[in-house]
Amino acid sequence: MIINKLLLTTALSLGLALPTLAANVAPGDTLAENQDYTYWLLDAIKSMDPQINTDVEGSGVLRSLFEGLYNEDQNGALVPGVALSHDLSEDKTVYTFHLRDNAKWSNGDPVTAQDFVYAWKRLADPATASEYAWYIELMQVKNAAAVIAGEVPVDDLGVKAVDDHTFEVTIDAPLPYFPKMLTHASTFPVNRKVIEANGDKWTEAGTLVGNGAYILKEHVLGEKVVMEPNPNYWDSEHTVIQTITALTINDQNAALTRYLAGELDRVEIPAGQYPRLKAEYPDQAVSVPQSCSYIYMFNLDEAKGPEALKDVRVRKALSYAIDRDIIVDKILQGGQWPSYNWTHHSTEGFKMPDIDYSHWTQAERDAKALELMKEAGYGPDHPLDLTLNYNTSESHKKIAIAVQQFWKKIGVNLTLNNMEWKVHTDKMQNQDFDIARYAWCGDYNEASTYLDFFTSYSGHNNGKFFSPDYDKLMKDSKTAEDPNPMYTAAEEILADQMPMAPIYQYTKVEMIKPDMRGMSLNNLMQNWYVKDMYRVAN
């Protein structure tokens, strides 16, 4: 691991070409005749547009349909995508990416530096109204903040096509993890000609033109996504999987039943069932770390948020009263970690702050929660009415029911409000909620991918938590030689102000057919590429 990372860092900084990784069949493996792959989606894919998508499941689909500058290998290290290498200026603010000359769109057009320029400008352009516009600001691309705010023209963004195969990016200050950010779907190129000819319909099956290893054959919203190999992909000769089918099944138990019946090759294990399934299917049940944090977000919006939640004592009481050990050990049972902070503990370089209530017993937390609620004017004799929104999932439901009981003990009458994912996210984006179940998965393996979330300039801070001190820490971290002390300080502010109640940190708990290979389970981000996968003969 360490040697590979050192070699990779040297190659990137010196502009050397990196080794290409694809679905190269391992020695001793014999390919099965069946090279189809069918997997489970919990929710409908809201958008196939790289600059519009915000969902983890959507990103998984987009990594098959499109390709950015870099991909990740099975362990999460960077490998070439459209870019073979890059040079970095002496002051570390100008990246020059050297693009491969054999990259093509699925319609046969060449992929050029101009396609990246167009996509990145489109991401920042206020007219696109992308929830991920803030991401290009986090990347420190020159003038990104001013472009997003509509203060300067989009053409002032710090991106340039030097020629067809040379893409230049200027950033405001050195950012050591900048290359890691380039595997995110929002930075993928898009075909300007196709978008301008088709408008919003450009992402439909039969119209969508991508540059990934697969093309979109069928998309029935909320039902299925079907993809097949793109013959114009630069590495198509190494594409093994012939048909990808993603089936949307909101009921996790129904999805597991269909997996056991042979209809799915990969499915999430419902809460509480991992120990049994691991015993029955030891070569299929897996639990590995995943960079995601599960929280209950509080609505702190001045106009729309409940008055009670504007009192930090209430927010702390709600967080303290959640028995995370019961949720992790009794409900989920998949190796998850009880969480008292925001950033996933396995994030590279992250130093966990010392959060006081994480050391208390649950009895001590409950006692302190009752004390805080009483100070705020609430308690079992003066109950507080709140509503929790959560999206359809058996696991979310079980956790919500448990929290409902935890909070009842401190004088909270919690109404549970279940809804489909699109409705749930729409309500969050419009601050139409009291408390909302939410989870954030890291966009790259560095703590800022979590901590930038709660800044005032974040595109996802739907709870509307604002702290000038927090903003300053995160802005200063961008130019700090060692940002980690600032990250720790930012976490301490979150623990003090409690804009959300952290609940647990993820593991990827799944059933995977034993004949599947190339699933990227050693990658903390759990970013996987079907182009790297294949099925072996029994």
Coordinates of C-alpha atoms in Angstrom, one line a residue:
M1 CA 0.0 0.0 0.0
I2 CA 2.6 2.6 1.0
I3 CA 4.9 1.8 -1.9
N4 CA 2.1 2.1 -4.4
K5 CA 1.0 5.5 -3.0
L6 CA 4.6 6.8 -3.1
L7 CA 5.0 5.7 -6.7
L8 CA 1.7 7.3 -7.6
T9 CA 2.5 10.6 -6.0
T10 CA 5.9 10.8 -7.7
A11 CA 4.3 10.0 -11.1
L12 CA 1.7 12.6 -10.7
S13 CA 4.0 15.4 -9.5
L14 CA 6.6 14.7 -12.2
G15 CA 4.0 14.3 -15.0
L16 CA 4.9 10.7 -15.6
A17 CA 2.5 8.3 -17.3
L18 CA 0.7 6.0 -14.9
P19 CA -0.1 2.3 -15.4
T20 CA -3.5 1.6 -16.9
L21 CA -5.8 -0.7 -14.9
A22 CA -8.8 -2.4 -16.4
A23 CA -10.6 -5.7 -16.2
N24 CA -7.5 -7.7 -16.8
V25 CA -8.3 -11.2 -15.8
A26 CA -6.1 -12.4 -12.9
P27 CA -3.9 -15.4 -13.4
G28 CA -5.8 -18.6 -12.8
D29 CA -9.2 -17.1 -13.4
T30 CA -11.3 -18.5 -16.1
L31 CA -14.1 -16.3 -17.5
A32 CA -17.7 -17.5 -17.2
E33 CA -19.8 -17.6 -20.3
N34 CA -22.3 -15.3 -18.5
Q35 CA -20.8 -11.8 -18.3
D36 CA -24.0 -9.9 -17.2
Y37 CA -24.1 -8.0 -13.9
T38 CA -27.4 -7.1 -12.1
Y39 CA -27.3 -5.0 -8.9
W40 CA -29.6 -3.3 -6.5
L41 CA -30.6 0.4 -6.2
L42 CA -32.6 1.6 -3.2
D43 CA -33.9 4.8 -4.9
A44 CA -34.6 6.1 -8.4
I45 CA -31.7 7.9 -10.1
K46 CA -32.8 11.5 -10.2
S47 CA -30.4 12.6 -13.0
M48 CA -27.9 11.1 -15.5
D49 CA -26.3 14.6 -15.9
P50 CA -22.8 14.6 -14.3
Q51 CA -23.2 18.3 -13.3
I52 CA -26.7 17.8 -11.8
N53 CA -26.5 14.4 -10.0
T54 CA -26.0 14.6 -6.2
D55 CA -26.6 10.9 -5.2
V56 CA -24.1 8.2 -4.4
E57 CA -26.1 5.6 -6.4
G58 CA -26.3 8.0 -9.4
S59 CA -22.5 8.5 -9.2
G60 CA -22.1 4.7 -9.5
V61 CA -24.1 4.8 -12.8
L62 CA -22.2 7.8 -14.1
R63 CA -18.8 6.2 -13.6
S64 CA -19.9 3.7 -16.2
L65 CA -21.4 6.2 -18.7
F66 CA -18.7 8.9 -18.4
E67 CA -15.0 9.1 -17.5
G68 CA -13.1 12.0 -15.9
L69 CA -9.5 12.9 -15.9
Y70 CA -8.6 10.1 -13.4
N71 CA -10.2 6.9 -12.1
E72 CA -9.4 4.9 -8.9
D73 CA -8.0 1.5 -8.7
Q74 CA -9.1 -1.4 -6.4
N75 CA -7.5 0.3 -3.4
G76 CA -8.5 3.9 -4.1
A77 CA -5.3 5.1 -5.7
L78 CA -5.5 7.3 -8.8
V79 CA -5.0 5.8 -12.2
P80 CA -5.5 7.4 -15.7
G81 CA -8.9 8.1 -17.1
V82 CA -8.9 10.6 -20.0
A83 CA -5.7 12.1 -18.5
L84 CA -2.5 10.1 -18.8
S85 CA -0.6 12.5 -16.5
H86 CA -0.3 16.1 -15.4
D87 CA 2.4 18.7 -14.7
L88 CA 2.3 21.1 -11.8
S89 CA 3.8 24.6 -11.9
E90 CA 6.5 25.5 -9.4
D91 CA 4.1 27.5 -7.3
K92 CA 1.7 24.5 -7.3
T93 CA -1.3 26.6 -8.7
V94 CA -1.3 25.5 -12.4
Y95 CA -2.2 22.0 -13.4
T96 CA -1.6 20.9 -17.0
F97 CA -3.3 17.7 -17.9
H98 CA -2.1 15.7 -20.8
L99 CA -5.1 13.9 -22.4
R100 CA -5.0 10.6 -24.3
D101 CA -5.5 11.0 -28.0
N102 CA -7.7 7.9 -28.4
A103 CA -10.5 8.9 -26.1
K104 CA -13.8 9.2 -27.9
W105 CA -17.5 9.9 -27.2
S106 CA -19.9 7.1 -27.7
N107 CA -21.0 8.8 -31.0
G108 CA -17.4 8.6 -32.3
D109 CA -16.5 12.3 -31.6
P110 CA -13.0 12.8 -30.1
V111 CA -12.9 13.8 -26.4
T112 CA -10.9 17.0 -26.1
A113 CA -9.8 19.5 -23.6
Q114 CA -12.6 21.8 -24.8
D115 CA -15.1 19.2 -23.4
F116 CA -13.6 19.6 -19.9
V117 CA -13.6 23.4 -20.2
Y118 CA -17.3 23.3 -21.2
A119 CA -18.3 20.9 -18.4
W120 CA -16.4 22.8 -15.7
K121 CA -17.9 26.1 -16.8
R122 CA -21.3 24.5 -16.9
L123 CA -20.9 23.3 -13.4
A124 CA -20.0 26.8 -12.1
D125 CA -22.6 28.6 -14.3
P126 CA -25.5 30.0 -12.2
A127 CA -27.8 29.1 -15.1
T128 CA -27.1 25.4 -14.5
A129 CA -28.3 25.7 -10.9
S130 CA -26.2 22.8 -9.9
E131 CA -26.2 21.8 -6.2
Y132 CA -22.6 20.8 -6.8
A133 CA -21.4 24.2 -8.1
W134 CA -19.8 24.7 -4.7
Y135 CA -17.6 21.7 -5.4
I136 CA -15.6 23.6 -8.1
E137 CA -15.2 26.4 -5.5
L138 CA -13.9 23.9 -3.0
M139 CA -11.4 22.8 -5.7
Q140 CA -10.1 26.4 -5.5
V141 CA -10.5 26.9 -9.3
K142 CA -9.6 30.5 -10.0
N143 CA -12.7 32.8 -10.0
A144 CA -15.0 29.9 -9.2
A145 CA -16.7 31.7 -6.3
A146 CA -17.2 34.9 -8.3
V147 CA -18.6 32.9 -11.3
I148 CA -21.0 31.0 -9.1
A149 CA -22.2 34.3 -7.5
G150 CA -22.8 35.8 -10.9
E151 CA -20.2 38.5 -10.3
V152 CA -18.0 37.7 -13.3
P153 CA -18.7 36.0 -16.6
V154 CA -18.4 32.2 -16.7
D155 CA -15.6 32.5 -19.2
D156 CA -13.4 34.0 -16.4
L157 CA -13.2 30.5 -14.7
G158 CA -9.6 29.4 -14.4
V159 CA -9.8 26.6 -17.0
K160 CA -8.3 26.6 -20.5
A161 CA -7.8 24.3 -23.5
V162 CA -4.2 24.8 -24.5
D163 CA -4.9 22.5 -27.4
D164 CA -7.2 19.5 -28.1
H165 CA -5.2 17.2 -25.7
T166 CA -3.9 19.7 -23.1
F167 CA -6.3 20.9 -20.4
E168 CA -5.0 23.7 -18.0
V169 CA -6.5 24.5 -14.6
T170 CA -5.4 27.4 -12.4
I171 CA -6.3 27.3 -8.7
D172 CA -6.1 30.1 -6.2
A173 CA -3.7 28.3 -3.8
P174 CA -1.8 25.0 -3.5
L175 CA -4.2 22.2 -2.7
P176 CA -2.3 18.9 -2.1
Y177 CA -5.5 16.8 -2.5
F178 CA -6.7 18.5 -5.7
P179 CA -6.0 15.4 -7.9
K180 CA -8.1 13.3 -5.6
M181 CA -11.1 15.5 -6.3
L182 CA -11.0 14.8 -10.0
T183 CA -12.7 11.4 -9.7
H184 CA -16.0 13.0 -8.7
A185 CA -18.8 12.9 -11.3
S186 CA -19.4 16.6 -11.3
T187 CA -16.0 17.1 -13.0
F188 CA -16.7 14.6 -15.8
P189 CA -16.8 16.0 -19.4
V190 CA -20.1 16.3 -21.3
N191 CA -20.7 16.7 -25.0
R192 CA -21.8 20.2 -25.7
K193 CA -23.2 19.5 -29.2
V194 CA -25.6 16.9 -27.8
I195 CA -26.7 19.0 -24.9
E196 CA -27.4 22.1 -27.0
A197 CA -29.3 20.0 -29.6
N198 CA -31.5 18.2 -27.0
G199 CA -31.8 20.4 -24.0
D200 CA -33.0 18.6 -20.8
K201 CA -33.8 15.5 -22.9
W202 CA -30.1 14.9 -23.6
T203 CA -29.8 12.3 -20.8
E204 CA -32.5 10.0 -22.1
A205 CA -31.6 6.5 -23.3
G206 CA -30.8 6.6 -27.0
T207 CA -29.8 10.3 -26.8
L208 CA -27.2 10.4 -24.1
V209 CA -23.7 10.5 -25.4
G210 CA -21.0 9.6 -22.9
N211 CA -17.3 8.8 -22.9
G212 CA -17.4 5.9 -20.4
A213 CA -17.0 2.2 -21.0
Y214 CA -20.8 1.8 -21.3
I215 CA -23.8 3.4 -23.0
L216 CA -27.3 3.9 -21.7
K217 CA -29.7 1.4 -23.3
E218 CA -32.7 1.9 -21.1
H219 CA -33.8 4.0 -18.1
V220 CA -37.2 3.5 -16.6
L221 CA -37.3 6.0 -13.7
G222 CA -37.7 4.2 -10.4
E223 CA -37.6 0.8 -12.0
K224 CA -34.3 0.0 -13.8
V225 CA -31.2 1.2 -15.6
V226 CA -29.7 -0.9 -18.4
M227 CA -26.2 -0.3 -19.9
E228 CA -24.1 -2.1 -22.5
P229 CA -20.5 -1.7 -23.7
N230 CA -19.4 1.4 -25.6
P231 CA -17.5 0.2 -28.6
N232 CA -15.9 3.6 -28.9
Y233 CA -14.4 3.5 -25.4
W234 CA -10.6 3.8 -25.7
D235 CA -10.1 0.6 -23.6
S236 CA -13.2 -1.3 -24.9
E237 CA -11.1 -4.5 -25.6
H238 CA -10.8 -5.0 -21.8
T239 CA -14.5 -4.5 -21.1
V240 CA -15.7 -7.9 -20.0
I241 CA -19.2 -7.3 -18.4
Q242 CA -21.6 -7.2 -21.4
T243 CA -24.9 -6.0 -19.8
I244 CA -25.3 -4.0 -16.6
T245 CA -28.8 -3.9 -15.1
A246 CA -29.5 -1.8 -12.0
L247 CA -32.9 -2.5 -10.4
T248 CA -34.6 -0.1 -8.1
I249 CA -36.2 -2.0 -5.2
N250 CA -37.3 0.2 -2.2
D251 CA -37.9 -2.8 0.1
Q252 CA -34.5 -4.1 1.2
N253 CA -35.9 -7.5 2.4
A254 CA -37.6 -8.0 -1.0
A255 CA -34.2 -7.1 -2.7
L256 CA -32.5 -9.7 -0.5
T257 CA -35.1 -12.3 -1.4
R258 CA -34.5 -11.6 -5.1
Y259 CA -30.7 -11.9 -4.6
L260 CA -31.1 -15.3 -2.9
A261 CA -33.3 -16.3 -5.8
G262 CA -30.5 -15.5 -8.2
E263 CA -32.0 -12.4 -9.7
L264 CA -29.3 -10.0 -8.3
D265 CA -25.5 -10.2 -8.1
R266 CA -25.1 -7.6 -5.4
V267 CA -27.4 -6.2 -2.7
E268 CA -27.2 -4.4 0.6
I269 CA -27.9 -6.5 3.6
P270 CA -30.9 -5.3 5.7
A271 CA -30.4 -4.1 9.2
G272 CA -29.7 -6.9 11.7
Q273 CA -29.2 -9.7 9.2
Y274 CA -25.4 -9.7 8.6
P275 CA -24.5 -12.1 11.4
R276 CA -27.0 -14.8 10.2
L277 CA -26.1 -14.3 6.5
K278 CA -22.3 -14.4 7.2
A279 CA -22.8 -17.7 9.0
E280 CA -24.9 -19.1 6.2
Y281 CA -23.1 -17.6 3.2
P282 CA -19.5 -16.9 4.4
D283 CA -18.2 -16.4 0.9
Q284 CA -20.9 -13.9 0.0
A285 CA -21.7 -11.7 3.0
V286 CA -19.1 -8.8 3.3
S287 CA -18.7 -5.9 5.7
V288 CA -15.9 -3.4 4.8
P289 CA -15.4 0.3 5.8
Q290 CA -17.1 2.9 3.7
S291 CA -16.5 6.7 4.0
C292 CA -20.0 7.8 4.9
S293 CA -21.6 9.3 8.0
Y294 CA -25.3 8.8 9.1
I295 CA -26.9 11.8 10.9
Y296 CA -30.2 13.4 11.8
M297 CA -30.0 17.0 10.4
F298 CA -31.7 19.8 12.4
N299 CA -33.5 22.6 10.5
L300 CA -31.9 25.8 11.8
D301 CA -33.4 28.1 9.1
E302 CA -34.5 31.4 10.6
A303 CA -37.8 31.5 8.9
K304 CA -38.7 27.8 8.5
G305 CA -36.9 25.9 11.3
P306 CA -38.8 25.0 14.5
E307 CA -38.2 27.6 17.3
A308 CA -37.1 24.9 19.7
L309 CA -34.3 23.7 17.5
K310 CA -32.7 27.2 17.6
D311 CA -31.8 26.4 21.2
V312 CA -28.5 24.6 21.3
R313 CA -29.5 23.0 24.6
V314 CA -32.4 21.2 22.8
R315 CA -30.1 20.1 20.0
K316 CA -27.5 18.7 22.4
A317 CA -30.2 16.9 24.4
L318 CA -31.5 15.2 21.3
S319 CA -28.0 14.1 20.3
Y320 CA -27.1 12.9 23.8
A321 CA -30.3 10.8 24.1
I322 CA -29.6 8.7 21.1
D323 CA -28.2 5.3 22.2
R324 CA -25.8 4.7 19.4
D325 CA -24.7 1.3 20.8
I326 CA -28.2 -0.1 20.5
I327 CA -28.4 1.2 16.9
V328 CA -25.1 -0.3 15.9
D329 CA -25.0 -3.5 18.0
K330 CA -28.7 -4.4 18.1
I331 CA -30.3 -2.9 15.0
L332 CA -27.7 -2.7 12.3
Q333 CA -25.2 -5.5 13.3
G334 CA -23.0 -5.0 10.3
G335 CA -19.8 -3.7 11.9
Q336 CA -20.8 0.0 11.8
W337 CA -19.2 2.5 14.3
P338 CA -21.2 4.6 16.8
S339 CA -20.5 8.2 15.9
Y340 CA -20.1 11.3 17.9
N341 CA -18.6 13.4 15.2
W342 CA -19.1 14.1 11.5
T343 CA -15.9 13.0 9.6
H344 CA -15.5 9.3 9.1
H345 CA -12.8 8.1 11.4
S346 CA -10.9 6.2 8.7
T347 CA -10.4 9.3 6.6
E348 CA -6.7 9.7 5.6
G349 CA -4.8 12.0 7.9
F350 CA -7.8 12.9 10.1
K351 CA -7.2 13.3 13.8
M352 CA -10.3 12.6 15.9
P353 CA -11.2 15.4 18.4
D354 CA -11.7 14.6 22.0
I355 CA -15.5 15.0 22.2
D356 CA -16.6 14.9 25.9
Y357 CA -20.0 13.1 25.6
S358 CA -18.4 10.2 23.6
H359 CA -16.8 9.1 26.9
W360 CA -20.0 9.2 29.0
T361 CA -22.1 6.2 29.7
Q362 CA -25.6 6.3 28.1
A363 CA -27.1 6.8 31.5
E364 CA -24.9 10.0 31.9
R365 CA -26.0 11.2 28.5
D366 CA -29.6 10.6 29.2
A367 CA -29.4 12.5 32.5
K368 CA -27.6 15.4 30.9
A369 CA -30.3 15.4 28.1
L370 CA -33.1 15.6 30.6
E371 CA -31.3 18.5 32.4
L372 CA -30.8 20.5 29.2
M373 CA -34.4 19.9 28.1
K374 CA -35.6 21.2 31.5
E375 CA -33.5 24.3 31.2
A376 CA -35.0 24.9 27.8
G377 CA -38.5 24.6 29.1
Y378 CA -39.3 21.0 28.0
G379 CA -39.5 17.6 29.5
P380 CA -41.9 14.6 30.0
D381 CA -44.4 17.0 31.7
H382 CA -44.0 19.7 29.0
P383 CA -43.4 17.7 25.8
L384 CA -41.9 19.0 22.6
D385 CA -43.5 18.0 19.4
L386 CA -41.2 17.4 16.4
T387 CA -41.3 15.5 13.1
L388 CA -38.6 13.3 11.6
N389 CA -38.5 12.9 7.8
Y390 CA -36.8 9.8 6.4
N391 CA -36.6 8.2 3.0
T392 CA -38.0 4.7 2.4
S393 CA -35.8 2.0 3.8
E394 CA -36.3 -0.7 6.4
S395 CA -33.1 0.3 8.1
H396 CA -34.0 3.9 8.3
K397 CA -37.4 2.9 9.7
K398 CA -36.0 0.8 12.4
I399 CA -33.5 3.5 13.5
A400 CA -36.3 6.1 13.5
I401 CA -38.6 3.9 15.7
A402 CA -35.7 3.4 18.1
V403 CA -34.9 7.2 18.3
Q404 CA -38.6 7.9 18.8
Q405 CA -38.4 5.8 22.0
F406 CA -35.1 7.3 23.1
W407 CA -36.5 10.8 22.7
K408 CA -39.8 10.0 24.4
K409 CA -37.8 9.6 27.6
I410 CA -36.7 13.2 27.5
G411 CA -40.0 14.7 26.7
V412 CA -40.1 14.6 22.9
N413 CA -43.2 13.5 20.9
L414 CA -41.6 12.5 17.6
T415 CA -43.8 12.0 14.5
L416 CA -42.2 9.8 11.9
N417 CA -42.7 10.9 8.3
N418 CA -41.6 8.4 5.6
M419 CA -41.3 9.4 1.9
E420 CA -39.6 8.5 -1.3
W421 CA -36.1 9.8 -1.9
K422 CA -36.9 12.5 -4.4
V423 CA -39.6 14.0 -2.2
H424 CA -37.3 13.7 0.9
T425 CA -34.4 15.6 -0.8
D426 CA -36.8 18.2 -2.3
K427 CA -38.1 18.9 1.2
M428 CA -34.6 19.2 2.6
Q429 CA -33.5 21.6 -0.1
N430 CA -36.5 23.8 0.6
Q431 CA -36.0 23.6 4.4
D432 CA -39.5 21.9 4.7
F433 CA -38.6 19.7 7.6
D434 CA -38.0 19.7 11.4
I435 CA -35.4 16.9 11.5
A436 CA -34.2 14.9 8.5
R437 CA -32.4 11.6 8.2
Y438 CA -29.3 12.2 6.1
A439 CA -26.1 10.6 5.2
W440 CA -23.0 12.0 3.5
C441 CA -20.4 9.9 1.7
G442 CA -17.0 11.5 1.1
D443 CA -16.3 12.7 -2.4
Y444 CA -12.5 12.1 -1.9
N445 CA -10.4 10.7 0.9
E446 CA -9.6 13.9 2.9
A447 CA -11.5 15.4 5.8
S448 CA -12.5 18.6 4.0
T449 CA -15.0 16.6 1.9
Y450 CA -17.0 16.3 5.2
L451 CA -16.2 19.6 6.9
D452 CA -16.9 21.9 4.0
F453 CA -20.4 20.6 4.1
F454 CA -21.4 22.8 7.0
T455 CA -19.9 26.0 5.7
S456 CA -22.2 28.9 4.7
Y457 CA -21.1 28.5 1.1
S458 CA -21.9 24.8 0.9
G459 CA -24.4 23.7 -1.7
H460 CA -25.7 20.9 0.7
N461 CA -26.0 22.7 4.0
N462 CA -29.8 22.2 4.0
G463 CA -30.1 22.7 7.8
K464 CA -28.8 26.2 7.3
F465 CA -26.2 26.1 10.1
F466 CA -24.0 29.2 9.9
S467 CA -20.9 30.0 11.9
P468 CA -18.3 32.7 11.0
D469 CA -15.7 30.9 13.1
Y470 CA -16.4 27.7 11.3
D471 CA -16.3 29.3 7.9
K472 CA -12.9 31.0 8.7
L473 CA -11.4 27.7 9.8
M474 CA -12.4 26.0 6.6
K475 CA -11.3 28.8 4.4
D476 CA -7.9 29.1 6.2
S477 CA -7.4 25.3 5.9
K478 CA -7.2 25.7 2.1
T479 CA -3.9 27.5 2.3
A480 CA -2.5 25.9 5.5
E481 CA 0.6 23.8 5.3
D482 CA -1.1 21.4 7.7
P483 CA -4.8 21.7 7.7
N484 CA -5.5 18.9 10.2
P485 CA -5.5 21.0 13.4
M486 CA -8.1 23.2 11.7
Y487 CA -10.2 20.2 10.8
T488 CA -10.1 19.0 14.5
A489 CA -11.1 22.5 15.6
A490 CA -14.0 22.5 13.1
E491 CA -15.2 19.2 14.5
E492 CA -15.1 20.8 18.0
I493 CA -17.4 23.6 16.8
L494 CA -19.8 21.0 15.4
A495 CA -19.8 19.2 18.7
D496 CA -20.4 22.4 20.6
Q497 CA -23.2 23.8 18.3
M498 CA -24.7 20.4 17.3
P499 CA -26.3 21.3 13.9
M500 CA -26.9 17.6 13.5
A501 CA -27.0 14.5 15.6
P502 CA -24.3 12.1 14.4
I503 CA -25.4 8.5 14.7
Y504 CA -23.1 6.0 13.0
Q505 CA -20.3 5.7 10.5
Y506 CA -20.7 3.3 7.7
T507 CA -19.5 0.0 6.6
K508 CA -20.5 -1.5 3.2
V509 CA -22.6 -4.5 4.3
E510 CA -23.5 -6.5 1.2
M511 CA -24.2 -9.9 -0.3
I512 CA -22.0 -10.3 -3.5
K513 CA -22.1 -13.4 -5.7
P514 CA -18.9 -15.4 -5.2
D515 CA -18.1 -15.5 -8.9
M516 CA -17.8 -11.7 -9.2
R517 CA -14.3 -10.1 -9.3
G518 CA -13.1 -6.5 -9.3
M519 CA -15.6 -5.0 -6.8
S520 CA -13.1 -2.5 -5.2
L521 CA -13.9 -3.5 -1.7
N522 CA -10.5 -2.2 -0.4
N523 CA -11.3 1.3 -1.5
L524 CA -12.6 3.3 1.5
M525 CA -14.6 5.5 -0.8
Q526 CA -16.3 2.4 -2.2
N527 CA -16.1 3.8 -5.7
W528 CA -16.4 0.9 -8.2
Y529 CA -16.1 0.7 -11.9
V530 CA -17.9 -2.1 -13.8
K531 CA -15.3 -1.8 -16.5
D532 CA -12.9 -3.4 -14.0
M533 CA -15.2 -6.3 -13.1
Y534 CA -15.8 -9.8 -14.5
R535 CA -17.4 -13.1 -13.6
V536 CA -15.4 -16.3 -13.2
A537 CA -16.4 -19.8 -14.1
N538 CA -17.3 -22.1 -11.2

